[in-house]
CSV table of C-alpha atoms and ligand atoms in Angstrom, one decimal:
chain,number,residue,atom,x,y,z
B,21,UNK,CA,97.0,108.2,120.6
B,22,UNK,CA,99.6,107.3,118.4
B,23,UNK,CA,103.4,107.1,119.3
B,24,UNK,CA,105.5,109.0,116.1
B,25,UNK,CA,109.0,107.4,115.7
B,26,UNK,CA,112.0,109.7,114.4
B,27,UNK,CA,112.9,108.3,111.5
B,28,UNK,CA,116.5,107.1,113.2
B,29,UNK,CA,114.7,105.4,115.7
B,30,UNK,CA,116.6,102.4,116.7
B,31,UNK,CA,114.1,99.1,116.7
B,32,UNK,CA,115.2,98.7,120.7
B,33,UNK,CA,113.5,102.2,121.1
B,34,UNK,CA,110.7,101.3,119.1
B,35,UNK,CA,110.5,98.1,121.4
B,36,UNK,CA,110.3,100.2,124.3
B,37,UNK,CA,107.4,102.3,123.3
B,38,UNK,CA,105.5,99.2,122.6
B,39,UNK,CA,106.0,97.4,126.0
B,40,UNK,CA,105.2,101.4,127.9
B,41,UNK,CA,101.6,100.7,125.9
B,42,UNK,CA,101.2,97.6,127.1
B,43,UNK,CA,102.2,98.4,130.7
B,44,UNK,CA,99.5,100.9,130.5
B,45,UNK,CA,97.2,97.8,130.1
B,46,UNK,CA,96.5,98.6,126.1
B,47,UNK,CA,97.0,97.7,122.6
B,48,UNK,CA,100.1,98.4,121.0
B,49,UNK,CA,99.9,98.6,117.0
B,50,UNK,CA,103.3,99.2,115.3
B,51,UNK,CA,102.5,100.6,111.8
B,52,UNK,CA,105.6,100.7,109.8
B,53,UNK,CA,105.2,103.9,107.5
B,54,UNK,CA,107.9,104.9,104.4
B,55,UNK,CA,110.2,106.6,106.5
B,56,UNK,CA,109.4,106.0,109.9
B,57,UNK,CA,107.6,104.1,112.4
B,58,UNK,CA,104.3,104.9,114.7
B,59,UNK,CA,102.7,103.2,117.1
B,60,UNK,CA,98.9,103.3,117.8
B,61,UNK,CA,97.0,102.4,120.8
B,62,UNK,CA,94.1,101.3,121.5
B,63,UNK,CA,92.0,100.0,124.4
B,64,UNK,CA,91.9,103.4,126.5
B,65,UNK,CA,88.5,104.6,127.8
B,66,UNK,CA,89.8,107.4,128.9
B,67,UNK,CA,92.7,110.0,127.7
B,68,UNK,CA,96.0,109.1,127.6
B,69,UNK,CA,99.0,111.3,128.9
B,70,UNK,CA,100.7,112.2,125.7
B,71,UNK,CA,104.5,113.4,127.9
B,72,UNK,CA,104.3,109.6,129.1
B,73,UNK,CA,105.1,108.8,125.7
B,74,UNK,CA,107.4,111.9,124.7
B,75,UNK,CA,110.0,111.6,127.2
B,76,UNK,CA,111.2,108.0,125.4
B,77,UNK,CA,114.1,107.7,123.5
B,78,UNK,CA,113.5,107.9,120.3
B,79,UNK,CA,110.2,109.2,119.9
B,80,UNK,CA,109.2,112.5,118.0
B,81,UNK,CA,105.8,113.5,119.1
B,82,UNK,CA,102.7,111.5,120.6
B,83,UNK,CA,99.6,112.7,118.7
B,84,UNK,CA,96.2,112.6,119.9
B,85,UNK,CA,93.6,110.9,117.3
B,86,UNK,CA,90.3,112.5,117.2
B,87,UNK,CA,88.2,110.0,115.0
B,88,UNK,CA,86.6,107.6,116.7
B,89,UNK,CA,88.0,105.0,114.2
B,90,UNK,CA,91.3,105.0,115.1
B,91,UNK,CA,93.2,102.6,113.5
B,92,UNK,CA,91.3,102.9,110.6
B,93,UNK,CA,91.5,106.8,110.1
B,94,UNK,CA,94.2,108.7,108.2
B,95,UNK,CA,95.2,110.5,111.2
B,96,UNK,CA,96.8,107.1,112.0
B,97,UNK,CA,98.1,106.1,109.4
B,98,UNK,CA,98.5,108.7,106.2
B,99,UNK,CA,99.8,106.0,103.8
B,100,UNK,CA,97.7,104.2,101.7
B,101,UNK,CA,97.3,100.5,103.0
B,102,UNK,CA,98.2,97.8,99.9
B,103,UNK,CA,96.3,94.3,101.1
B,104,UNK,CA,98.9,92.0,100.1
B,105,UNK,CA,97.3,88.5,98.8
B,106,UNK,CA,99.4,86.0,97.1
B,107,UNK,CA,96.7,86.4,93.8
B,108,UNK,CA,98.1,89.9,93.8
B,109,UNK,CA,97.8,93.6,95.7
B,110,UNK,CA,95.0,95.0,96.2
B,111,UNK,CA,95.6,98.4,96.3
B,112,UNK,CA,97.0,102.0,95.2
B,113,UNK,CA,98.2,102.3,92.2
B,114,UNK,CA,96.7,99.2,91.1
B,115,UNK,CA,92.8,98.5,89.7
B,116,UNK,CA,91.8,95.2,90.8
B,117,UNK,CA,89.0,92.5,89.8
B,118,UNK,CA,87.3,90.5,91.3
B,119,UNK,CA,84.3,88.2,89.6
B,120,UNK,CA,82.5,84.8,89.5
B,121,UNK,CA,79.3,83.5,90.4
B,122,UNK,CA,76.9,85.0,93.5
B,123,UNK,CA,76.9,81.6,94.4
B,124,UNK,CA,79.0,78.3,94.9
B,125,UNK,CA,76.8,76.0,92.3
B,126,UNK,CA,78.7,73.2,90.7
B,127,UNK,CA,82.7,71.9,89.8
B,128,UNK,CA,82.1,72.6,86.3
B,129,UNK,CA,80.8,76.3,86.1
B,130,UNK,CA,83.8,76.9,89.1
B,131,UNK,CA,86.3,75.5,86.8
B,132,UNK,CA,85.0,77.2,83.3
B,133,UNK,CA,85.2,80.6,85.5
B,134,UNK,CA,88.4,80.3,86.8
B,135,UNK,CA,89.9,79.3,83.4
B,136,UNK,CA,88.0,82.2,81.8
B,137,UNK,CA,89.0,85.0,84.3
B,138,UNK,CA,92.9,84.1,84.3
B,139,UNK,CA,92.8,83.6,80.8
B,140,UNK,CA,91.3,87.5,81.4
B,141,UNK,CA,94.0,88.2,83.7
B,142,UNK,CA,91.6,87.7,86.8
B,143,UNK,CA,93.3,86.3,89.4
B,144,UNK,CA,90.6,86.6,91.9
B,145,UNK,CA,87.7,84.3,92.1
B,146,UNK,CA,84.0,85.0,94.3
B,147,UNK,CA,81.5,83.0,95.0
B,148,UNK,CA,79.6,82.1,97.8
B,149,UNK,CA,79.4,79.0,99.7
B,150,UNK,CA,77.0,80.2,102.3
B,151,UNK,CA,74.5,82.5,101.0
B,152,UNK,CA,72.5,85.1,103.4
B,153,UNK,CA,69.1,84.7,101.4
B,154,UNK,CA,65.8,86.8,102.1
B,155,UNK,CA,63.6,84.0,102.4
B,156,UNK,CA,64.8,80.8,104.3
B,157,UNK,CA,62.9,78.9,101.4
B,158,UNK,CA,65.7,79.9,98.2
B,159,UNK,CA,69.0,78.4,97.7
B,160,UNK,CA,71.1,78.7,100.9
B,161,UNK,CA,74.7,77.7,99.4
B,162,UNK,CA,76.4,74.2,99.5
B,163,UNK,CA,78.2,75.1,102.5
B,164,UNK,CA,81.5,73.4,103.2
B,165,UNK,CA,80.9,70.8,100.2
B,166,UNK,CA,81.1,74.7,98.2
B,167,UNK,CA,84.2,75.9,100.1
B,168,UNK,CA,86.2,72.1,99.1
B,169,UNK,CA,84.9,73.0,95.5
B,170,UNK,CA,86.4,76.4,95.9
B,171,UNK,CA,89.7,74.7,96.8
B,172,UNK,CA,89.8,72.3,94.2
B,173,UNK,CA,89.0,74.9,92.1
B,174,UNK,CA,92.1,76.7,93.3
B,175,UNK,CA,94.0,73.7,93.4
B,176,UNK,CA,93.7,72.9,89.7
B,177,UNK,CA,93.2,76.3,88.2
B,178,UNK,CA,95.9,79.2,90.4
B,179,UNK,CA,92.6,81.4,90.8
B,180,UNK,CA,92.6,83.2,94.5
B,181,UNK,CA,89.4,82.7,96.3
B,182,UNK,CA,86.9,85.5,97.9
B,183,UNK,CA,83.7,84.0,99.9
B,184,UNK,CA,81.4,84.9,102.3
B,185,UNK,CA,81.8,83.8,106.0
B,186,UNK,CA,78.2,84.1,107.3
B,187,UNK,CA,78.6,83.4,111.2
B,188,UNK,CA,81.6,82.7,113.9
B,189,UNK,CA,80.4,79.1,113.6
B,190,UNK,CA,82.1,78.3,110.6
B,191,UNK,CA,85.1,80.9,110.7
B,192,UNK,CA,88.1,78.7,111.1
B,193,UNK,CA,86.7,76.3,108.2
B,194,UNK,CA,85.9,79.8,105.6
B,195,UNK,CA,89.5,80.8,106.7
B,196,UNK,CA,91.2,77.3,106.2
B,197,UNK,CA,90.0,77.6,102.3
B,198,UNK,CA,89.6,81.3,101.5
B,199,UNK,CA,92.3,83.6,100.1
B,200,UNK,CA,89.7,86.8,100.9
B,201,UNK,CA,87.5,86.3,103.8
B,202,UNK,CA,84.0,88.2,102.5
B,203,UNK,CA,81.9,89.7,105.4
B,204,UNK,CA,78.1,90.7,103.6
B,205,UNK,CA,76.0,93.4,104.3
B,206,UNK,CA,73.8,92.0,106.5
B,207,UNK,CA,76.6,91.2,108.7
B,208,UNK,CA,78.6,94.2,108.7
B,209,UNK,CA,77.6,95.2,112.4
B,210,UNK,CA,77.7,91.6,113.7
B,211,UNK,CA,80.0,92.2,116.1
B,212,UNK,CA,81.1,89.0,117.6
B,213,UNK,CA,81.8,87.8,113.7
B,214,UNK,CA,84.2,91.2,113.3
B,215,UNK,CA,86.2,90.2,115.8
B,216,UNK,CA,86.3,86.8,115.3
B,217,UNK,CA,87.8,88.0,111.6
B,218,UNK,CA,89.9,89.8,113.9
B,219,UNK,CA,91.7,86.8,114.7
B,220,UNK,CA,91.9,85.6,111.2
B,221,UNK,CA,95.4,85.4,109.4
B,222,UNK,CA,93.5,85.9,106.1
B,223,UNK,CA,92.1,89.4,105.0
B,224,UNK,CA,88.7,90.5,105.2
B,225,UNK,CA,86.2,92.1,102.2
B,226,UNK,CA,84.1,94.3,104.5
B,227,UNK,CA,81.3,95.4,102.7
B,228,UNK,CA,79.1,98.4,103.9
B,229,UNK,CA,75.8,97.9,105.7
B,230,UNK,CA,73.0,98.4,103.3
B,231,UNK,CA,72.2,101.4,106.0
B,232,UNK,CA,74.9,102.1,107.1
B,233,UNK,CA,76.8,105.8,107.3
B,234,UNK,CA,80.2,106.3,106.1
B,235,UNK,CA,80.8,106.7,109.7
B,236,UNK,CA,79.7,103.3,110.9
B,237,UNK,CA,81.4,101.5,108.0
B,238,UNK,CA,84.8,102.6,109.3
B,239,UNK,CA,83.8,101.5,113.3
B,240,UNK,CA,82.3,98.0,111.9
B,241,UNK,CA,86.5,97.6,110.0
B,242,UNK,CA,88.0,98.8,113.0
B,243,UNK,CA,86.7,96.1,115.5
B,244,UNK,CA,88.7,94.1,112.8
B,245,UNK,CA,92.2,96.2,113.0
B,246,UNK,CA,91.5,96.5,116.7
B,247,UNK,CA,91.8,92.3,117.0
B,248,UNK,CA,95.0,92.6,115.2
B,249,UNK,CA,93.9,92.1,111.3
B,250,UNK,CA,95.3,94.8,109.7
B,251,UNK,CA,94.5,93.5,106.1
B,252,UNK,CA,90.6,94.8,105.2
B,253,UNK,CA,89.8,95.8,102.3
B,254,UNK,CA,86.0,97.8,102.3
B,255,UNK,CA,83.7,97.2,99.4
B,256,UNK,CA,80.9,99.7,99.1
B,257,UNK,CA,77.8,97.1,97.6
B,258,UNK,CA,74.9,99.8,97.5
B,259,UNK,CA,72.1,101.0,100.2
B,260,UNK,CA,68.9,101.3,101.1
B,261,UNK,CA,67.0,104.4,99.0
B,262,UNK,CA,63.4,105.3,98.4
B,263,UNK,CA,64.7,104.5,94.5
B,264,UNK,CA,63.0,102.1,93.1
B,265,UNK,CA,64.4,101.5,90.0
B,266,UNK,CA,67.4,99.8,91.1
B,267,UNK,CA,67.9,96.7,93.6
B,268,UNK,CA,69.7,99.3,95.8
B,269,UNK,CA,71.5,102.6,94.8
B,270,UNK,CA,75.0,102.5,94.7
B,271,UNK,CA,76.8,104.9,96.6
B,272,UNK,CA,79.6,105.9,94.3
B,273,UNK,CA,79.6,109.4,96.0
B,274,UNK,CA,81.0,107.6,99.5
B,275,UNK,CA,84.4,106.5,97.4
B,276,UNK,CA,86.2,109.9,97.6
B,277,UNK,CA,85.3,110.4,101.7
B,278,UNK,CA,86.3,106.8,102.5
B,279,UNK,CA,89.4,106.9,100.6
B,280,UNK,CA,89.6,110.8,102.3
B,281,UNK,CA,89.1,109.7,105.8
B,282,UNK,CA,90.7,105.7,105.5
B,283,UNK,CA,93.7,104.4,104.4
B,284,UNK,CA,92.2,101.0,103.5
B,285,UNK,CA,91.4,100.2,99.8
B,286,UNK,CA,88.0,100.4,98.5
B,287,UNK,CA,86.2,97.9,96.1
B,288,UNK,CA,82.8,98.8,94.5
B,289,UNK,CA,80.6,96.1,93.6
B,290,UNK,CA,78.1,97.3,90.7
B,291,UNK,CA,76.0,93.8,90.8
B,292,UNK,CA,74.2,94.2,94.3
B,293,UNK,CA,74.4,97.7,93.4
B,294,UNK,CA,72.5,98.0,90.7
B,295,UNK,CA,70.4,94.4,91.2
B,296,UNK,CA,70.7,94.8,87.2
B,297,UNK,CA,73.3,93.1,84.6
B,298,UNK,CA,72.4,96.2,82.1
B,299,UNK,CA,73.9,98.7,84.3
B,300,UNK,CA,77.0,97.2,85.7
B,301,UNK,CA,79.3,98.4,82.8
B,302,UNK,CA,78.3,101.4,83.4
B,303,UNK,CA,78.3,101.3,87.2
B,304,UNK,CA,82.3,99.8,87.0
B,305,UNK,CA,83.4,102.3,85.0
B,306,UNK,CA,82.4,104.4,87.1
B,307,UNK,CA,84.1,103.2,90.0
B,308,UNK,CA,87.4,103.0,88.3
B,309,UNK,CA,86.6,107.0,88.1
B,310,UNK,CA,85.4,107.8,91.9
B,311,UNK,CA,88.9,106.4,92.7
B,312,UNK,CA,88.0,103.0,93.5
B,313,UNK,CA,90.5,100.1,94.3
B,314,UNK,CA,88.7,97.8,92.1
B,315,UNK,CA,85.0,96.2,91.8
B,316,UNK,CA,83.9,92.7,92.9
B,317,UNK,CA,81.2,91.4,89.8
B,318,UNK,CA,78.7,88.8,89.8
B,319,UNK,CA,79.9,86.9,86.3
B,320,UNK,CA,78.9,83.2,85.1
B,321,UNK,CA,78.9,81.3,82.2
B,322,UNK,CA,75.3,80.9,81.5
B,323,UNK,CA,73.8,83.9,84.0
B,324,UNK,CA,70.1,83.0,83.2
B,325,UNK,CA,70.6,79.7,85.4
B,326,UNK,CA,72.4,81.1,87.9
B,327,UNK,CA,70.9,79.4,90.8
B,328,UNK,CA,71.1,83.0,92.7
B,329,UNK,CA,71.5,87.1,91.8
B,330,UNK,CA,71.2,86.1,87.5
B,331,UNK,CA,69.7,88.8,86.9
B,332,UNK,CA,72.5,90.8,88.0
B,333,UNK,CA,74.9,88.6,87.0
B,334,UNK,CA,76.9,89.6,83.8
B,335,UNK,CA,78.1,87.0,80.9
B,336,UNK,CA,81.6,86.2,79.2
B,337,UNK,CA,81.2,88.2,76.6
B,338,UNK,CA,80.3,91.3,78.6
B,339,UNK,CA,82.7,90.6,81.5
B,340,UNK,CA,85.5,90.8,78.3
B,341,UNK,CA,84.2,93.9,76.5
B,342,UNK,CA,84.5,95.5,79.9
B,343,UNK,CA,87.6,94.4,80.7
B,344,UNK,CA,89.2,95.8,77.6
B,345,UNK,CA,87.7,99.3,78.2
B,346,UNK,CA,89.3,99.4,82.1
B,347,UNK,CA,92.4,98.6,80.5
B,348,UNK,CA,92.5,101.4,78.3
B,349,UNK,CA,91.2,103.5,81.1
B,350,UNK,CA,93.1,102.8,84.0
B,351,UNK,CA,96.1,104.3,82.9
B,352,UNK,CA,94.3,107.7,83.1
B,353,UNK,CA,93.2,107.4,86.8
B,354,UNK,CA,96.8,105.9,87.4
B,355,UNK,CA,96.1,102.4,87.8
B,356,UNK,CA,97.4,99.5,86.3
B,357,UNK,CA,95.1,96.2,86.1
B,358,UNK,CA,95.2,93.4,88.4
B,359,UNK,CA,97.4,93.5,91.4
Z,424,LIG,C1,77.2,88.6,97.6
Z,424,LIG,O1,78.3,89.2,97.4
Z,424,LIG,O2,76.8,87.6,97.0
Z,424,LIG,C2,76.3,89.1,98.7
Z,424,LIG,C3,75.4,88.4,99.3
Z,424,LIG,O3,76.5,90.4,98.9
Z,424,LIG,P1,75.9,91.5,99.9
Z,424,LIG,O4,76.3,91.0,101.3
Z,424,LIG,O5,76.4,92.8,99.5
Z,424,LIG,O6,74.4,91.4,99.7
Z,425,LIG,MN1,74.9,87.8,95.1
């Protein structure tokens, strides 16, 4: 259900639709909207009385919300959401970048990134401290020694961070040194780990299952809005196909439904999508086209010894040539770069 303000609601009334919720034993969420405020609810198993809500002062209509993703649905909320980060917005109007290594590997290649990508315009840095790896015998990440390089990195440089938080175990310690919390594919239906993000203060990179539907996507970011974080930003990474000539096949076609169906911004990531550097160009353009938010890219200074993903993993030079060309596109698709 969700509570429609008049637009001259007073915020006493507003008050007072958000502690009838809570009487009722369920979640208020006030969502602020360009001319007036709504409140959603959640926590009801069963249907709420909509004239419980209508007969407050103040209110103009209590609307029920048919998707099972509420909070996350446009029904809710018709306004695009802007993830406010203080490395920039990501959001509408706005096309934004994210790149660095797949993985957390040394001070030096952090630091000659960082430097790179700001002197790009960049603001946002990835790269993962702990790394979900296929076999338990490959590079698993530094760990917390990679999230204190991240911050120095920081530190010394102005870049914003993005990496992965594997498991609950370590959330407090990802979410003391992150800017962008990253939840991976593998984890995207780990449910006590979405709502421990919940709790977070910082905002959350969801990306999509690698067989997941559209459908489940959505569900797996509102256990996240449901615990109160209201700052997730989806990034569609590629998914399971009987294609074989690509790592996995990235679904540029779900862009236009998410962004239909959510309000949340949508990142694409061309790397994992393609599992080939040849093809991300291509791939990000792309994106910037299918009405994407922006694309997180696997980039490093010398992507042949990248101690995981190289071969996906794009160089300077190309990061820069590509770069140039989503400047001169962006304008088209109404976007301006960065955030
Ligand atoms: C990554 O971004 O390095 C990563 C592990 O991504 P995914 O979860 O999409 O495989
Ligand atoms: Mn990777």
């Amino acid at each position: 259900m969700l509570v429609v303000m008049r637009s001259d609601a007073t915020p006493a009334q507003i008050t007072r639709v958000v502690e009838a919720v809570a009487a009722l034993g369920l979640t208020p969420h006030p969502l602020p909207g360009t001319t007036r405020t709504a409140i959603g609810m959640t926590g009801n198993t069963a249907a709420v009385d909509r004239a419980h809500f209508e007969v407050l002062p103040g209110v103009e209509e209590a609307i029920r919300v048919t998707k099972a993703y509420k909070l996350a649905s446009r029904e809710m909320k018709k306004d695009d959401t802007t993830v406010r980060t203080p490395f920039g917005n990501v959001g509408p109007g706005t096309f934004t970048v994210v790149a660095g290594p797949c993985s957390v590997e040394s001070e030096p290649i952090l630091m000659k990134t960082a430097e790179h990508l700001l002197g790009k315009g960049v603001k946002l840095l990835r790269a993962g401290a702990f790394k979900p790896r296929t076999s338990p015998y490959s590079f698993q990440g530094l760990g917390v020694e990679g999230l204190k390089l991240l911050a120095k990195t920081r530190e010394q440089t102005g870049i914003g961070i993005v990496t992965e938080l594997m498991d609950t175990e370590n959330a407090s310690v990802v979410e003391e040194y992150s800017d962008v919390i990253q939840i991976g594919t593998r984890n995207m239906q780990n449910f006590s780990l979405l709502k421990r993000v919940g709790k977070c203060r910082k905002p959350v990179l969801l990306k999509r299952g690698m067989s997941a539907t559209l459908e489940e996507w959505l569900m797996a970011a509102e256990y996240i809005l449901a615990g109160g974080n209201y700052d997730v930003i989806l990034c569609e990474r590629g998914v399971r196909t009987f294609s074989d000539h690509s790592r996995n096949t990235l679904d540029l076609s779900v862009v236009p439904p998410a962004k239909a169906l959510c309000h949340l911004p949508v990142l694409v990531d061309p790397s994992h999508g393609t599992g080939k550097r040849a093809y991300v160009p291509a791939m990000t353009y792309a994106a910037m086209a299918a009405g994407a938010d922006g694309v997180m890219i696997e980039a490093h200074p010398d992507p042949d010894h990248a101690a995981s993903d190289g071969a996906q993993t794009i160089d300077f030079p190309t990061l820069d040539a590509m770069l140039a060309k989503l400047a001169v596109m962006a304008p088209l698709f109404g976007r301006t770069m960065g955030g």
